[in-house]
Amino acid sequence: MRVKMMAAALTGLLAVSALAGCGGKDDAGSGKDDGKLVLGFSQVGAESGWRTANTNSIQTAAADAGIELKFSDAQGKQEKQIEAIRSFITQKVDVIAFSPVVTSGWDSVLKDAKDAGIPVILTDRAVDSQDKSLYKTFLGSDFVKEGTEAGNWLVKQNEGKTTPVNVVELQGTVGAAPAIDRQKGFAEAIKANPNITVVKSQSGNFTRAEGKTVMEGILQSTPKIDVLYAHNDDMGLGAIEAIEAAGKKPGKDITIITVDAVKDGMTALADGKINFIVECSPLLGPQLMDLAKKVHAGETVEPRILTEETTFTQEQAKAALPDRKY
Ligand code: AHR
């Protein structure tokens, strides 16, 4: 009898210690404990080709790394992202990652994650929280540099000229890090050239449809447009439709600069409808999985991890297109 009781107690002890190493998943009532790291990821939405490629990269990399991914699509709404993060906290996932729709308004939910002992990784976009201890690292592009590259190219094209250059800017989502930073970098790059002026700057929300409608309005209200600077390929591609419908030649009558370098953008560049693209890589999945494993293991990671990127002219796009993965 005594031997039986001791055996039962030992079995109970073993069961408890097995649970302790699994990030508390059973506590959440999932009834599942396969020992896999659980990553809760809140995505912005599906607003662009870039975003689709980013989602694919994250889902594929999670499967390859043996990580259980709890994926949530915020459909472009901050309140949905906050809801998703709170749900990840309740489910006691091991790590939370998200790409914030806008920069502001995250302190409270990030504090809840920290209090629950769940490490957070920012991917693609930054938050403006002053308390940097609310997240472990930020993996993504330097958006200011992307804007600067776009502006520098334009300045170079106009070197030695003093004739006025009227620029229309299609901004990304209002309040989003890439919209704020790409505007800033571009403005900095052109500021020493008084002949280059941004005559209109409006948001197209990073979508093709809004890029088109916003550009239709601008074409009607703005008599002289020399350059279109769109904060992403999709808005640029939408604007191209509007420009063609207005009887103008994109890439010739209006010089077009965009950011991203997704396949559709690169195709338009190779076809001469876009003149220059600054790359923003969406392939963040493998690095994110690596970071998730490290922060879960309690390892220290770099607070800022930059993505490697390049730029493309029309000739470079023709050469790169056959191997372009997204
Ligand atoms: O945050 C990255 C930006 O968001 C991409 O440039 C844009 O296409 C996307 O929607």
Coordinates of C-alpha atoms and ligand atoms in Angstrom, one line a residue:
M1 CA 0.0 0.0 0.0
R2 CA 2.8 2.4 1.0
V3 CA 4.7 1.6 -2.2
K4 CA 1.5 2.3 -4.3
M5 CA 1.0 5.7 -2.6
M6 CA 4.6 6.7 -3.2
A7 CA 4.4 5.7 -6.9
A8 CA 1.2 7.8 -7.3
A9 CA 2.9 10.8 -5.7
L10 CA 5.9 10.4 -8.0
T11 CA 3.7 10.3 -11.1
G12 CA 1.9 13.5 -9.9
L13 CA 5.3 15.2 -9.4
L14 CA 6.5 14.3 -12.9
A15 CA 3.3 15.6 -14.4
V16 CA 3.7 19.0 -12.7
S17 CA 7.3 19.4 -13.7
A18 CA 6.5 18.6 -17.3
L19 CA 3.9 21.4 -17.3
A20 CA 6.3 23.9 -15.9
G21 CA 8.5 23.9 -19.0
C22 CA 5.7 24.4 -21.5
G23 CA 4.8 28.1 -21.1
G24 CA 1.7 27.3 -19.1
K25 CA -0.3 26.3 -22.2
D26 CA -2.4 23.8 -20.3
D27 CA -3.4 26.5 -17.8
A28 CA -5.0 28.3 -20.7
G29 CA -7.3 25.4 -21.2
S30 CA -6.0 24.4 -24.7
G31 CA -5.6 20.9 -23.3
K32 CA -2.5 20.7 -25.5
D33 CA 1.1 20.4 -24.5
D34 CA 3.4 19.2 -27.2
G35 CA 6.4 21.2 -25.8
K36 CA 6.4 23.6 -28.7
L37 CA 7.2 27.3 -28.2
V38 CA 3.9 29.2 -28.7
L39 CA 4.2 32.6 -30.5
G40 CA 1.2 34.9 -30.6
F41 CA 1.5 37.2 -33.6
S42 CA -0.7 40.2 -34.4
Q43 CA -0.5 41.3 -38.0
V44 CA -1.5 44.7 -39.3
G45 CA -3.8 43.3 -42.0
A46 CA -3.6 42.5 -45.7
E47 CA -3.4 46.0 -47.1
S48 CA -0.6 45.5 -49.6
G49 CA 1.6 43.0 -51.5
W50 CA 4.3 43.6 -49.0
R51 CA 2.0 42.6 -46.1
T52 CA 1.0 39.4 -47.8
A53 CA 4.6 38.5 -48.4
N54 CA 5.4 39.3 -44.7
T55 CA 2.5 37.1 -43.5
N56 CA 3.7 34.2 -45.7
S57 CA 7.3 34.6 -44.5
I58 CA 6.2 34.5 -40.8
Q59 CA 3.9 31.5 -41.3
T60 CA 6.4 29.5 -43.2
A61 CA 9.3 30.3 -40.9
A62 CA 7.2 29.3 -37.8
A63 CA 6.4 25.9 -39.4
D64 CA 10.0 25.4 -40.3
A65 CA 11.2 26.3 -36.8
G66 CA 8.7 24.0 -35.1
I67 CA 7.0 27.0 -33.4
E68 CA 3.3 27.0 -32.8
L69 CA 2.0 30.2 -34.3
K70 CA -1.2 31.9 -33.1
F71 CA -1.9 34.3 -35.9
S72 CA -4.3 37.2 -35.7
D73 CA -5.2 39.7 -38.5
A74 CA -6.1 43.1 -37.1
Q75 CA -7.7 44.3 -40.4
G76 CA -5.9 47.7 -40.0
K77 CA -7.4 48.4 -36.6
Q78 CA -5.4 49.2 -33.5
E79 CA -8.3 48.2 -31.2
K80 CA -8.2 44.7 -32.8
Q81 CA -4.5 44.4 -32.2
I82 CA -4.9 45.4 -28.6
E83 CA -7.7 42.8 -28.3
A84 CA -5.4 40.1 -29.9
I85 CA -2.5 40.9 -27.6
R86 CA -4.8 40.7 -24.5
S87 CA -6.1 37.4 -25.7
F88 CA -2.5 36.1 -26.1
I89 CA -1.8 37.2 -22.5
T90 CA -4.9 35.3 -21.3
Q91 CA -3.8 32.2 -23.3
K92 CA -0.3 32.5 -21.7
V93 CA 1.6 32.2 -24.9
D94 CA 5.4 32.0 -24.6
V95 CA 6.2 35.1 -26.7
I96 CA 4.2 37.9 -28.3
A97 CA 5.2 39.6 -31.5
F98 CA 3.3 42.3 -33.5
S99 CA 3.6 44.8 -36.2
P100 CA 1.9 47.9 -34.8
V101 CA -0.7 49.6 -37.1
V102 CA 0.2 53.0 -35.6
T103 CA 3.1 54.1 -33.3
S104 CA 1.1 55.5 -30.3
G105 CA -1.1 54.0 -27.6
W106 CA 0.6 50.8 -26.7
D107 CA 1.9 51.4 -23.2
S108 CA -1.0 49.9 -21.2
V109 CA -1.2 46.6 -23.1
L110 CA 2.6 46.2 -23.3
K111 CA 2.7 46.7 -19.5
D112 CA 0.1 44.0 -19.1
A113 CA 2.3 41.6 -21.1
K114 CA 5.4 42.6 -19.1
D115 CA 3.5 42.0 -15.8
A116 CA 2.4 38.6 -17.1
G117 CA 6.1 37.8 -17.8
I118 CA 5.6 37.4 -21.6
P119 CA 8.4 38.9 -23.7
V120 CA 7.3 41.1 -26.6
I121 CA 9.0 41.5 -30.0
L122 CA 8.2 44.4 -32.3
T123 CA 8.5 43.5 -36.0
D124 CA 8.4 45.7 -39.0
R125 CA 7.1 48.9 -37.3
A126 CA 8.0 50.7 -34.1
V127 CA 6.0 52.1 -31.2
D128 CA 6.7 55.4 -29.5
S129 CA 6.6 54.1 -25.9
Q130 CA 9.3 55.9 -23.8
D131 CA 9.7 52.8 -21.6
K132 CA 12.0 50.6 -23.7
S133 CA 11.7 47.7 -21.2
L134 CA 8.2 47.1 -22.5
Y135 CA 9.6 45.1 -25.4
K136 CA 12.8 43.0 -26.0
T137 CA 13.7 44.1 -29.5
F138 CA 12.5 45.8 -32.7
L139 CA 13.2 43.9 -35.9
G140 CA 12.6 45.8 -39.1
S141 CA 13.7 48.4 -41.7
D142 CA 15.0 51.9 -41.3
F143 CA 12.1 53.8 -42.8
V144 CA 13.7 57.2 -42.5
K145 CA 16.6 55.9 -44.6
E146 CA 14.2 54.6 -47.2
G147 CA 12.7 58.1 -47.5
T148 CA 16.1 59.6 -47.7
E149 CA 17.1 57.2 -50.5
A150 CA 14.0 58.2 -52.5
G151 CA 14.8 61.9 -52.0
N152 CA 18.5 61.5 -52.8
W153 CA 17.7 59.8 -56.1
L154 CA 15.3 62.6 -57.1
V155 CA 17.9 65.3 -56.1
K156 CA 20.5 63.4 -58.3
Q157 CA 18.2 63.3 -61.3
N158 CA 17.8 67.1 -61.0
E159 CA 21.4 68.0 -60.3
G160 CA 22.4 71.3 -61.8
K161 CA 18.8 72.2 -62.7
T162 CA 16.8 75.1 -61.3
T163 CA 13.5 74.6 -63.0
P164 CA 10.6 73.9 -60.5
V165 CA 9.9 70.2 -59.8
N166 CA 6.4 69.7 -58.3
V167 CA 6.2 66.5 -56.2
V168 CA 3.0 64.8 -55.1
E169 CA 3.4 62.5 -52.1
L170 CA 1.1 59.6 -51.3
Q171 CA 1.6 58.9 -47.7
G172 CA 0.9 55.5 -45.9
T173 CA -1.5 55.0 -43.1
V174 CA -1.8 58.2 -40.9
G175 CA 0.2 57.7 -37.7
A176 CA 2.0 54.6 -38.9
A177 CA 5.8 54.5 -38.5
P178 CA 6.6 54.0 -42.2
A179 CA 4.4 56.9 -43.2
I180 CA 5.9 59.3 -40.6
D181 CA 9.5 58.2 -41.3
R182 CA 9.4 58.0 -45.1
Q183 CA 7.9 61.5 -45.2
K184 CA 10.6 62.7 -42.8
G185 CA 13.6 61.1 -44.7
F186 CA 12.3 62.4 -48.1
A187 CA 11.8 66.0 -46.8
E188 CA 15.3 66.0 -45.3
A189 CA 16.9 64.8 -48.6
I190 CA 15.3 67.4 -50.8
K191 CA 15.4 70.4 -48.4
A192 CA 18.6 71.9 -49.8
N193 CA 16.9 72.1 -53.2
P194 CA 14.3 74.9 -53.2
N195 CA 13.2 74.1 -56.7
I196 CA 11.9 70.6 -55.6
T197 CA 8.7 71.2 -53.7
V198 CA 6.1 68.8 -52.3
V199 CA 2.9 70.5 -53.6
K200 CA 0.4 67.9 -52.3
S201 CA 0.8 65.2 -49.6
Q202 CA -2.2 63.0 -48.8
S203 CA -2.7 59.5 -47.3
G204 CA -3.6 56.6 -49.5
N205 CA -3.5 54.2 -46.5
F206 CA -1.0 51.9 -48.2
T207 CA -3.6 50.4 -50.4
R208 CA -3.9 50.2 -54.2
A209 CA -7.6 51.2 -54.2
E210 CA -7.0 54.4 -52.1
G211 CA -3.8 55.2 -54.0
K212 CA -5.9 55.3 -57.2
T213 CA -8.8 57.4 -55.8
V214 CA -6.6 59.9 -54.0
M215 CA -4.5 60.3 -57.2
E216 CA -7.6 60.8 -59.3
G217 CA -8.5 63.8 -57.1
I218 CA -5.0 65.2 -57.1
L219 CA -4.8 65.0 -60.9
Q220 CA -7.9 67.1 -61.1
S221 CA -6.8 69.7 -58.6
T222 CA -3.1 70.0 -59.4
P223 CA -2.3 71.4 -62.8
K224 CA 1.4 70.6 -62.9
I225 CA 2.7 67.3 -61.4
D226 CA 6.3 66.3 -62.2
V227 CA 6.9 63.6 -59.7
L228 CA 4.9 61.1 -57.6
Y229 CA 6.5 59.8 -54.5
A230 CA 4.4 57.0 -53.1
H231 CA 5.2 55.4 -49.7
N232 CA 4.6 52.0 -51.1
D233 CA 4.3 50.1 -54.4
D234 CA 0.6 49.4 -54.0
M235 CA -0.4 53.1 -53.8
G236 CA 2.0 53.8 -56.7
L237 CA 0.3 51.1 -58.8
G238 CA -3.1 52.5 -58.0
A239 CA -1.9 56.0 -58.9
I240 CA -0.6 54.6 -62.2
E241 CA -4.1 53.5 -63.1
A242 CA -5.4 57.0 -62.4
I243 CA -2.5 58.6 -64.4
E244 CA -3.2 56.4 -67.4
A245 CA -6.9 57.1 -67.2
A246 CA -6.1 60.8 -67.2
G247 CA -4.3 60.3 -70.5
K248 CA -0.7 60.7 -69.1
K249 CA 2.2 58.3 -69.3
P250 CA 3.5 57.1 -65.9
G251 CA 7.2 57.0 -65.8
K252 CA 7.5 59.6 -68.6
D253 CA 5.0 62.5 -68.1
I254 CA 5.2 61.9 -64.3
T255 CA 8.4 60.4 -62.7
I256 CA 7.3 57.8 -60.1
I257 CA 9.3 56.7 -57.0
T258 CA 7.9 54.1 -54.7
V259 CA 9.0 51.9 -51.7
D260 CA 8.9 48.1 -51.2
A261 CA 10.0 46.4 -54.4
V262 CA 7.3 43.6 -54.4
K263 CA 6.9 41.7 -57.7
D264 CA 4.1 44.0 -59.1
G265 CA 6.1 47.1 -58.3
M266 CA 9.3 45.6 -59.8
T267 CA 7.3 44.6 -63.0
A268 CA 6.1 48.2 -63.4
L269 CA 9.6 49.4 -62.9
A270 CA 11.0 47.1 -65.5
D271 CA 8.2 48.1 -67.8
G272 CA 9.2 51.8 -67.4
K273 CA 6.0 52.9 -65.5
I274 CA 7.9 53.4 -62.3
N275 CA 11.4 55.1 -62.3
F276 CA 12.9 54.1 -59.0
I277 CA 12.1 51.8 -56.1
V278 CA 13.6 51.7 -52.6
E279 CA 13.4 48.2 -51.2
C280 CA 11.7 47.3 -47.9
S281 CA 12.1 43.6 -47.2
P282 CA 9.1 41.7 -45.9
L283 CA 11.1 38.5 -45.3
L284 CA 11.3 38.9 -41.5
G285 CA 10.0 35.4 -40.6
P286 CA 13.3 33.5 -40.1
Q287 CA 14.9 36.2 -38.0
L288 CA 11.7 36.6 -35.9
M289 CA 11.6 32.9 -35.1
D290 CA 15.2 33.0 -34.1
L291 CA 14.6 35.9 -31.8
A292 CA 11.5 34.3 -30.3
K293 CA 13.5 31.3 -29.3
K294 CA 16.2 33.4 -27.8
V295 CA 14.0 35.7 -25.7
H296 CA 12.0 32.6 -24.6
A297 CA 15.3 31.1 -23.4
G298 CA 16.1 34.3 -21.5
E299 CA 19.0 35.2 -23.8
T300 CA 19.8 38.9 -24.3
V301 CA 19.2 40.2 -27.8
E302 CA 20.1 43.4 -29.6
P303 CA 17.4 46.0 -28.9
R304 CA 17.3 47.1 -32.6
I305 CA 17.8 44.7 -35.5
L306 CA 18.0 46.3 -38.9
T307 CA 16.9 44.7 -42.2
E308 CA 19.3 44.7 -45.1
E309 CA 17.9 46.5 -48.1
T310 CA 18.8 48.0 -51.5
T311 CA 17.4 50.2 -54.2
F312 CA 16.4 49.5 -57.8
T313 CA 16.6 51.4 -61.1
Q314 CA 14.7 50.2 -64.2
E315 CA 17.7 48.3 -65.5
Q316 CA 18.3 46.7 -62.0
A317 CA 14.7 45.6 -61.8
K318 CA 14.9 43.8 -65.2
A319 CA 17.9 41.9 -63.9
A320 CA 16.4 41.1 -60.5
L321 CA 12.9 40.2 -61.5
P322 CA 13.4 36.5 -62.6
D323 CA 14.7 35.6 -59.1
R324 CA 12.3 37.8 -57.1
K325 CA 10.5 35.6 -54.6
Y326 CA 7.6 37.9 -53.7
Ligands
AHR1 O1 5.3 48.6 -42.6 C1 5.7 48.3 -43.9 C2 4.8 48.9 -44.9 O2 3.5 48.5 -44.6 C3 5.1 48.5 -46.3 O3 5.9 49.4 -47.0 C4 3.7 48.7 -46.9 O4 3.5 48.2 -48.2 C5 2.9 48.0 -45.8 O5 1.6 48.0 -46.0

